[in-house]
PDB file of C-alpha atoms in Angstrom:
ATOM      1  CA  UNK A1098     107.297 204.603  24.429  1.00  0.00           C
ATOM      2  CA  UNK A1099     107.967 206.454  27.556  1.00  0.00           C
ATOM      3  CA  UNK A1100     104.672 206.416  30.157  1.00  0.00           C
ATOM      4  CA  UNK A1101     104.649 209.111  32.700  1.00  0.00           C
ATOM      5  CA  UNK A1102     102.343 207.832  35.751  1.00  0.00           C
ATOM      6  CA  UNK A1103     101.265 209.613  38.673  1.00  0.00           C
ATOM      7  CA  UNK A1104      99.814 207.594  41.683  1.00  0.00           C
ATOM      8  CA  UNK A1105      98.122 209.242  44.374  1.00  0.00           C
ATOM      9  CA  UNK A1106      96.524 207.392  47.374  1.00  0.00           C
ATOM     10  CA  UNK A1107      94.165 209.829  49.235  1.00  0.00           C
ATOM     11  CA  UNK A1108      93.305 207.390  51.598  1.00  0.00           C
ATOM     12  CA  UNK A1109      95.698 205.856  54.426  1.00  0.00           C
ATOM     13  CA  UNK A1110      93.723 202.415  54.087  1.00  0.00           C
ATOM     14  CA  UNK A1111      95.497 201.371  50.990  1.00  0.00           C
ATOM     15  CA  UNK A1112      98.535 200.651  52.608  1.00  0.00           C
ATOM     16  CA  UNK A1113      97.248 198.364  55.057  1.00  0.00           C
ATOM     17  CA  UNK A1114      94.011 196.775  52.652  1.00  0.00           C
ATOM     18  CA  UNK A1115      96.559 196.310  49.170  1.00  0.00           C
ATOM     19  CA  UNK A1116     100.008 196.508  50.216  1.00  0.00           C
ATOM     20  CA  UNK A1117     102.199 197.919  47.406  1.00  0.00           C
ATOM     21  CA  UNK A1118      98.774 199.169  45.557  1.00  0.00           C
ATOM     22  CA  UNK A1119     100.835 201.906  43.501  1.00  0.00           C
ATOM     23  CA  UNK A1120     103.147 199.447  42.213  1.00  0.00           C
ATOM     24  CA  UNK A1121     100.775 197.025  41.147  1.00  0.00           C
ATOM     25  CA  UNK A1122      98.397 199.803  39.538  1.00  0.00           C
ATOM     26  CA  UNK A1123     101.531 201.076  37.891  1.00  0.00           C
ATOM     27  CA  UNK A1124     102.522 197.569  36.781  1.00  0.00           C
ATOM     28  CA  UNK A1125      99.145 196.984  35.391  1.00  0.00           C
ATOM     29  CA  UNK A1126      98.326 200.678  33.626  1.00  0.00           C
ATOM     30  CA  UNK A1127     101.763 199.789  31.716  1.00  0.00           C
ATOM     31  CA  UNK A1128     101.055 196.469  30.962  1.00  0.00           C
ATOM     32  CA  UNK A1129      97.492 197.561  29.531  1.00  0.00           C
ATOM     33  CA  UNK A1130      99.257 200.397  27.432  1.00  0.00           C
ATOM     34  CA  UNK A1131     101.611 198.367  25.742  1.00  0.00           C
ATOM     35  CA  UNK A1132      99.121 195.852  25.233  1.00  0.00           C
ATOM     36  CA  UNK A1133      97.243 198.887  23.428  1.00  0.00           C
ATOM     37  CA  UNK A1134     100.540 199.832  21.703  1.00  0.00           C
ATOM     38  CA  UNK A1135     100.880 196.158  20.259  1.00  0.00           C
ATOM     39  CA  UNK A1136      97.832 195.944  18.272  1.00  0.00           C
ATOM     40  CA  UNK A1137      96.296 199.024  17.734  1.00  0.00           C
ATOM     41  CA  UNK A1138      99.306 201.870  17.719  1.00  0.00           C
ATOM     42  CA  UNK A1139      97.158 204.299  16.481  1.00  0.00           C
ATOM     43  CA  UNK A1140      94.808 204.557  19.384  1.00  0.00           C
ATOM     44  CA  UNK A1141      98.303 206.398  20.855  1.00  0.00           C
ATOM     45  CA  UNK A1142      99.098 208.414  18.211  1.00  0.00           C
ATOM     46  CA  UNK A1143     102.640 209.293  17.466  1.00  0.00           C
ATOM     47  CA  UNK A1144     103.579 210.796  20.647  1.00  0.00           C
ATOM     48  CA  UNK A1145     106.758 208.950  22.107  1.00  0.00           C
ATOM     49  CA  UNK A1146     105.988 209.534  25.394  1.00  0.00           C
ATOM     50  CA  UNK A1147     102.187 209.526  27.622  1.00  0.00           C
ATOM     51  CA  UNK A1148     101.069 210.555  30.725  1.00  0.00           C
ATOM     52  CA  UNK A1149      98.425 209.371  33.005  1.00  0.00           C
ATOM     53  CA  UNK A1150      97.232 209.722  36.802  1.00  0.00           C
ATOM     54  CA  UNK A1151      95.885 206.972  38.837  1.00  0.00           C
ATOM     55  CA  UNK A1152      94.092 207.876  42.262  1.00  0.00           C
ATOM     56  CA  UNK A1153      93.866 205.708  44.974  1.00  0.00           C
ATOM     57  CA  UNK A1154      90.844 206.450  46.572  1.00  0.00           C
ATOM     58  CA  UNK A1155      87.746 205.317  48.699  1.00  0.00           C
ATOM     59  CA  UNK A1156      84.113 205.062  48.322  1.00  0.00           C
ATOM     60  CA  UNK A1157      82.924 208.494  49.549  1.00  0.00           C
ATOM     61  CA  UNK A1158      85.043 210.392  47.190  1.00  0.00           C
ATOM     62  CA  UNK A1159      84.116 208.278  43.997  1.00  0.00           C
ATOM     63  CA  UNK A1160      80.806 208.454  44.938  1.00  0.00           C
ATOM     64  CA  UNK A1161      80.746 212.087  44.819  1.00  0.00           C
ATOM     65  CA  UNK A1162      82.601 211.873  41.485  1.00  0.00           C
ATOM     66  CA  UNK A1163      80.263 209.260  40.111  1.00  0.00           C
ATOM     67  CA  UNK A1164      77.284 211.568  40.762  1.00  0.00           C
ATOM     68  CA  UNK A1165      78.698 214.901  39.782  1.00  0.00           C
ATOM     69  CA  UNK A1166      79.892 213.607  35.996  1.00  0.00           C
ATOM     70  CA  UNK A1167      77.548 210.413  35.793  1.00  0.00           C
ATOM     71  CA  UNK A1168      74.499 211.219  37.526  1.00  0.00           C
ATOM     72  CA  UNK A1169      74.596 207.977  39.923  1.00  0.00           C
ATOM     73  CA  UNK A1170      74.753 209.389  42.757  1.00  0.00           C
ATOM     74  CA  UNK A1171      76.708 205.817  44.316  1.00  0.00           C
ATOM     75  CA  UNK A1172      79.930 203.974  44.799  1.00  0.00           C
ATOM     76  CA  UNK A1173      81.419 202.623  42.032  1.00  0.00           C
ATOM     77  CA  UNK A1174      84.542 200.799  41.431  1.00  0.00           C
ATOM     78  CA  UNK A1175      86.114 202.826  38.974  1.00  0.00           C
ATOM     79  CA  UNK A1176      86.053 206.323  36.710  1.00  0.00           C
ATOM     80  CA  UNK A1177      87.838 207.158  34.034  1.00  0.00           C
ATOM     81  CA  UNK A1178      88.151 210.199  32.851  1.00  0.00           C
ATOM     82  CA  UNK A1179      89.858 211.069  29.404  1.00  0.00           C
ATOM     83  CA  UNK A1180      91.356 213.843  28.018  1.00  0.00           C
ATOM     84  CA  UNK A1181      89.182 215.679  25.116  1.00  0.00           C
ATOM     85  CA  UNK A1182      86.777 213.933  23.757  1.00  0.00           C
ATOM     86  CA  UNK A1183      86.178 209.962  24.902  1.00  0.00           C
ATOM     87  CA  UNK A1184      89.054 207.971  24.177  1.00  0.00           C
ATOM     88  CA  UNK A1185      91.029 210.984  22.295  1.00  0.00           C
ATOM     89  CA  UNK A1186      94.598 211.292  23.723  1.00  0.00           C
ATOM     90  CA  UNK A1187      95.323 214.836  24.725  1.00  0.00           C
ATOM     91  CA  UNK A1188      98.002 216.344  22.310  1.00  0.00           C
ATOM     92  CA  UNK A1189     101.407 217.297  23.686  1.00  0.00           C
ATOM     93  CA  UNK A1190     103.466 220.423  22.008  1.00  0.00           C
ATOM     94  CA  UNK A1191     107.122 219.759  21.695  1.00  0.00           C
ATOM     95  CA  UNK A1192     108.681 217.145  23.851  1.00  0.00           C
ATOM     96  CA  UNK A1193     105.651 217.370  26.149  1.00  0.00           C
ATOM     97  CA  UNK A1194     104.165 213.841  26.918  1.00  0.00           C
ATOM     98  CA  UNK A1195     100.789 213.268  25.449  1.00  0.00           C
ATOM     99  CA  UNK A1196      97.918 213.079  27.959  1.00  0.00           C
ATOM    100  CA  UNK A1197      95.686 210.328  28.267  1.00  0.00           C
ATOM    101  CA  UNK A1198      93.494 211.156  31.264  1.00  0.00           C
ATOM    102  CA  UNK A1199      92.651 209.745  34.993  1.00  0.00           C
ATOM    103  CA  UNK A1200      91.504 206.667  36.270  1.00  0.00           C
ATOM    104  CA  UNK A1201      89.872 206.498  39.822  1.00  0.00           C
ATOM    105  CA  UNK A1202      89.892 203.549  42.007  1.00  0.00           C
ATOM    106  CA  UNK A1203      87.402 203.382  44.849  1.00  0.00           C
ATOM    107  CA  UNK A1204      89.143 200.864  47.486  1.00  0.00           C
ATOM    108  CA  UNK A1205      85.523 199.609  49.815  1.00  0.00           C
ATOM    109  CA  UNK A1206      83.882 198.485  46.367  1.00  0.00           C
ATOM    110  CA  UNK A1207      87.116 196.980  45.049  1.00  0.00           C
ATOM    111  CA  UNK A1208      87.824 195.297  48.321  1.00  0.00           C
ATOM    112  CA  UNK A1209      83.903 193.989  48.570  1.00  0.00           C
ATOM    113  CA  UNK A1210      83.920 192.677  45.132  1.00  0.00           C
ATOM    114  CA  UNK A1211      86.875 190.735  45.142  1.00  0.00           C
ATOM    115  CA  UNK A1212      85.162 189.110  48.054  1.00  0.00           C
ATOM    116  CA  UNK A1213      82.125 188.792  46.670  1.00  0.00           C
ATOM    117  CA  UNK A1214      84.042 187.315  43.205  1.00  0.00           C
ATOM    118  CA  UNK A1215      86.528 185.027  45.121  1.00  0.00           C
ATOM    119  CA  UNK A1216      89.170 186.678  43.957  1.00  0.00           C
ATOM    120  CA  UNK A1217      92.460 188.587  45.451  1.00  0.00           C
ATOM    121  CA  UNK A1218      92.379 191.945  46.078  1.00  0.00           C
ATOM    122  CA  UNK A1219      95.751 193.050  43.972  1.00  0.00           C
ATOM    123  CA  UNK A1220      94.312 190.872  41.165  1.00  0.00           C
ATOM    124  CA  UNK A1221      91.091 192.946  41.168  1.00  0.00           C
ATOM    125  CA  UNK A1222      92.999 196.424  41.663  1.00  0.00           C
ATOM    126  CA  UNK A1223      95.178 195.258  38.170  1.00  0.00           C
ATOM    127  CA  UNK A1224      91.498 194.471  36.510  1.00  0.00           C
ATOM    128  CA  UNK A1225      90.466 197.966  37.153  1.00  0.00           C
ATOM    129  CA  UNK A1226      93.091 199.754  36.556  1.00  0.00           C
ATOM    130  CA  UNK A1227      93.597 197.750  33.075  1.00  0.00           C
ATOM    131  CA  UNK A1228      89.413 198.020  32.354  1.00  0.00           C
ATOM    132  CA  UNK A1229      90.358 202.172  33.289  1.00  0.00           C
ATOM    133  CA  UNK A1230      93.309 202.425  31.091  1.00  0.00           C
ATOM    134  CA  UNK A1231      91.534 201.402  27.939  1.00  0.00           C
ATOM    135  CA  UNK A1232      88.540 203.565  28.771  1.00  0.00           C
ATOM    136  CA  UNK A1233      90.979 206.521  28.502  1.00  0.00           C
ATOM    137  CA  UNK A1234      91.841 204.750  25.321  1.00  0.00           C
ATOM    138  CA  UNK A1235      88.610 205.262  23.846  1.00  0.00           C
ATOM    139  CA  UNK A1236      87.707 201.815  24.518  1.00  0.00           C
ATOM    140  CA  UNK A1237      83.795 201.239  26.045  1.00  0.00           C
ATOM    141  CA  UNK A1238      81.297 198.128  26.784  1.00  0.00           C
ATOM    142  CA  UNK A1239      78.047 200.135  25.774  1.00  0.00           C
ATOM    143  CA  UNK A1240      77.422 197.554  22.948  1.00  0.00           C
ATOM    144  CA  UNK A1241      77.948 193.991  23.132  1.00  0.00           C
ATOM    145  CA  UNK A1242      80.462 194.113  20.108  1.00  0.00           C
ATOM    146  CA  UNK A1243      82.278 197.013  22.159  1.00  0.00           C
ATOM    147  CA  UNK A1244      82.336 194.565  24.761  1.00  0.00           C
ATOM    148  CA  UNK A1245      83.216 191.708  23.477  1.00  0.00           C
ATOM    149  CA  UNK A1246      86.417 193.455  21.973  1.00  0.00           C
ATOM    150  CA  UNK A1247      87.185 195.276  25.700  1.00  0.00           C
ATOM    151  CA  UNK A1248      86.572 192.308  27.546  1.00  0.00           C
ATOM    152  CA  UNK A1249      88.987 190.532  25.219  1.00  0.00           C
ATOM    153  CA  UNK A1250      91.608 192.776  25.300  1.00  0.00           C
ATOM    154  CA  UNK A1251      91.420 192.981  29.021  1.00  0.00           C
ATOM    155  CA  UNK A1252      91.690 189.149  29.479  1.00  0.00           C
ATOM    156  CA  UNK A1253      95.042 188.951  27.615  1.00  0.00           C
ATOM    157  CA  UNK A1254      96.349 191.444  29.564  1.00  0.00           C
ATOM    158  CA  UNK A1255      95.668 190.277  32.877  1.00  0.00           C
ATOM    159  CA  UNK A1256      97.051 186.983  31.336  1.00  0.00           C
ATOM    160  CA  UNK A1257     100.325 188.498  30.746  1.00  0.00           C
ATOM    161  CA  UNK A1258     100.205 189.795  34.836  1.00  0.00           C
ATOM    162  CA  UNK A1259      99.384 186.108  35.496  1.00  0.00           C
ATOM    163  CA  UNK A1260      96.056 186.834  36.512  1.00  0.00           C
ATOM    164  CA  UNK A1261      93.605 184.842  35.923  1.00  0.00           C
ATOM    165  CA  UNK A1262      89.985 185.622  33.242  1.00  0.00           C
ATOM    166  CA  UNK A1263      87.936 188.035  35.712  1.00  0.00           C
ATOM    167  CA  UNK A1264      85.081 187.695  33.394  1.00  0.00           C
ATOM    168  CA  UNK A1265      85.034 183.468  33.226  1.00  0.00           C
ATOM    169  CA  UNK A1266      82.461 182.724  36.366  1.00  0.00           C
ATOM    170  CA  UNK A1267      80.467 185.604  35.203  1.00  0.00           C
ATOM    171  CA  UNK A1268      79.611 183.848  32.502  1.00  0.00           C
ATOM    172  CA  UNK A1269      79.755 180.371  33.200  1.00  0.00           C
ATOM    173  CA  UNK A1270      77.087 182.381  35.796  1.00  0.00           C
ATOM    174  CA  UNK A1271      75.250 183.920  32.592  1.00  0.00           C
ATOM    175  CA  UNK A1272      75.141 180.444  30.494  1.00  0.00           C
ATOM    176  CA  UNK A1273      74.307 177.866  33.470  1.00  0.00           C
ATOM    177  CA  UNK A1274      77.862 176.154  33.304  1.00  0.00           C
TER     178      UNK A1274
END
């Protein structure tokens, strides 16, 4: 399947705070997608080719985002936002490429919690992106069986990028081990 991405960084501190962040957000959008593609093709549909946008951003922005279409008027570390209804693919006409949606990346919360979580900055940018992806794949964490299944899926993912199980201290955190 051919992926169209678009990566915009409308802040200058990316460069300097995640070197190469398109690349690795690119890396890991595809890497979530055909992870998608493997097990569950329908949640693509039959387009051969999809499109997606990724922006780079920083806390200000997202914060504005999160409180105009979430009503928390904060930071947060990422947005997704889907095409149609939540988790329906856009349809393309024709050759057109089938559109999935946006995910939005907020660089001061991704950079604080990979502090705060001991972990590297480009392995916490793939996480997002990856938990963003399969948001605009209809995928969700509202329920703990939802959750279960995202959480899972994300894991192998980052797995295949060599990175290691984001959610592992959290729990060992949750279940005193």
């Amino acid at each position: 399947m051919e992926l169209q991405i678009e990566i915009t960084a409308d802040n200058p501190a990316w460069a300097s705070a995640v070197p190469d962040a398109a690349a690795i957000a690119e890396r890991a959008a595809r890497a979530a997608l055909a992870e998608v593609r493997a097990r569950a093709p329908a949640a693509l549909g039959a387009a051969s080719a999809c499109e997606l946008g990724i922006t780079l951003t920083d806390d200000r922005h997202i914060a504005v985002l999160n409180r105009d279409w979430r009503g928390q008027d904060r930071p947060t570390n990422v947005l997704s936002f889907p095409i149609g209804e939540a988790g329906e693919a856009g349809e393309a006409d024709g050759p057109a490429p089938r559109l999935l949606g946006d995910v939005v990346v907020a660089l001061e919360t991704l950079l604080a919690e990979a502090a705060a979580e001991a972990m590297s900055p480009t392995a916490h940018l793939s996480h997002l992106v990856v938990h963003g992806v399969l948001h605009l794949l209809g995928y969700d964490h509202e329920v703990t069986a939802e959750a279960e299944a995202m959480e899972a899926l994300e894991r192998d993912v980052l797995a295949g990028l060599g990175i290691a199980d984001p959610y592992r201290e959290q729990e060992a955190a949750e279940t005193g081990r």
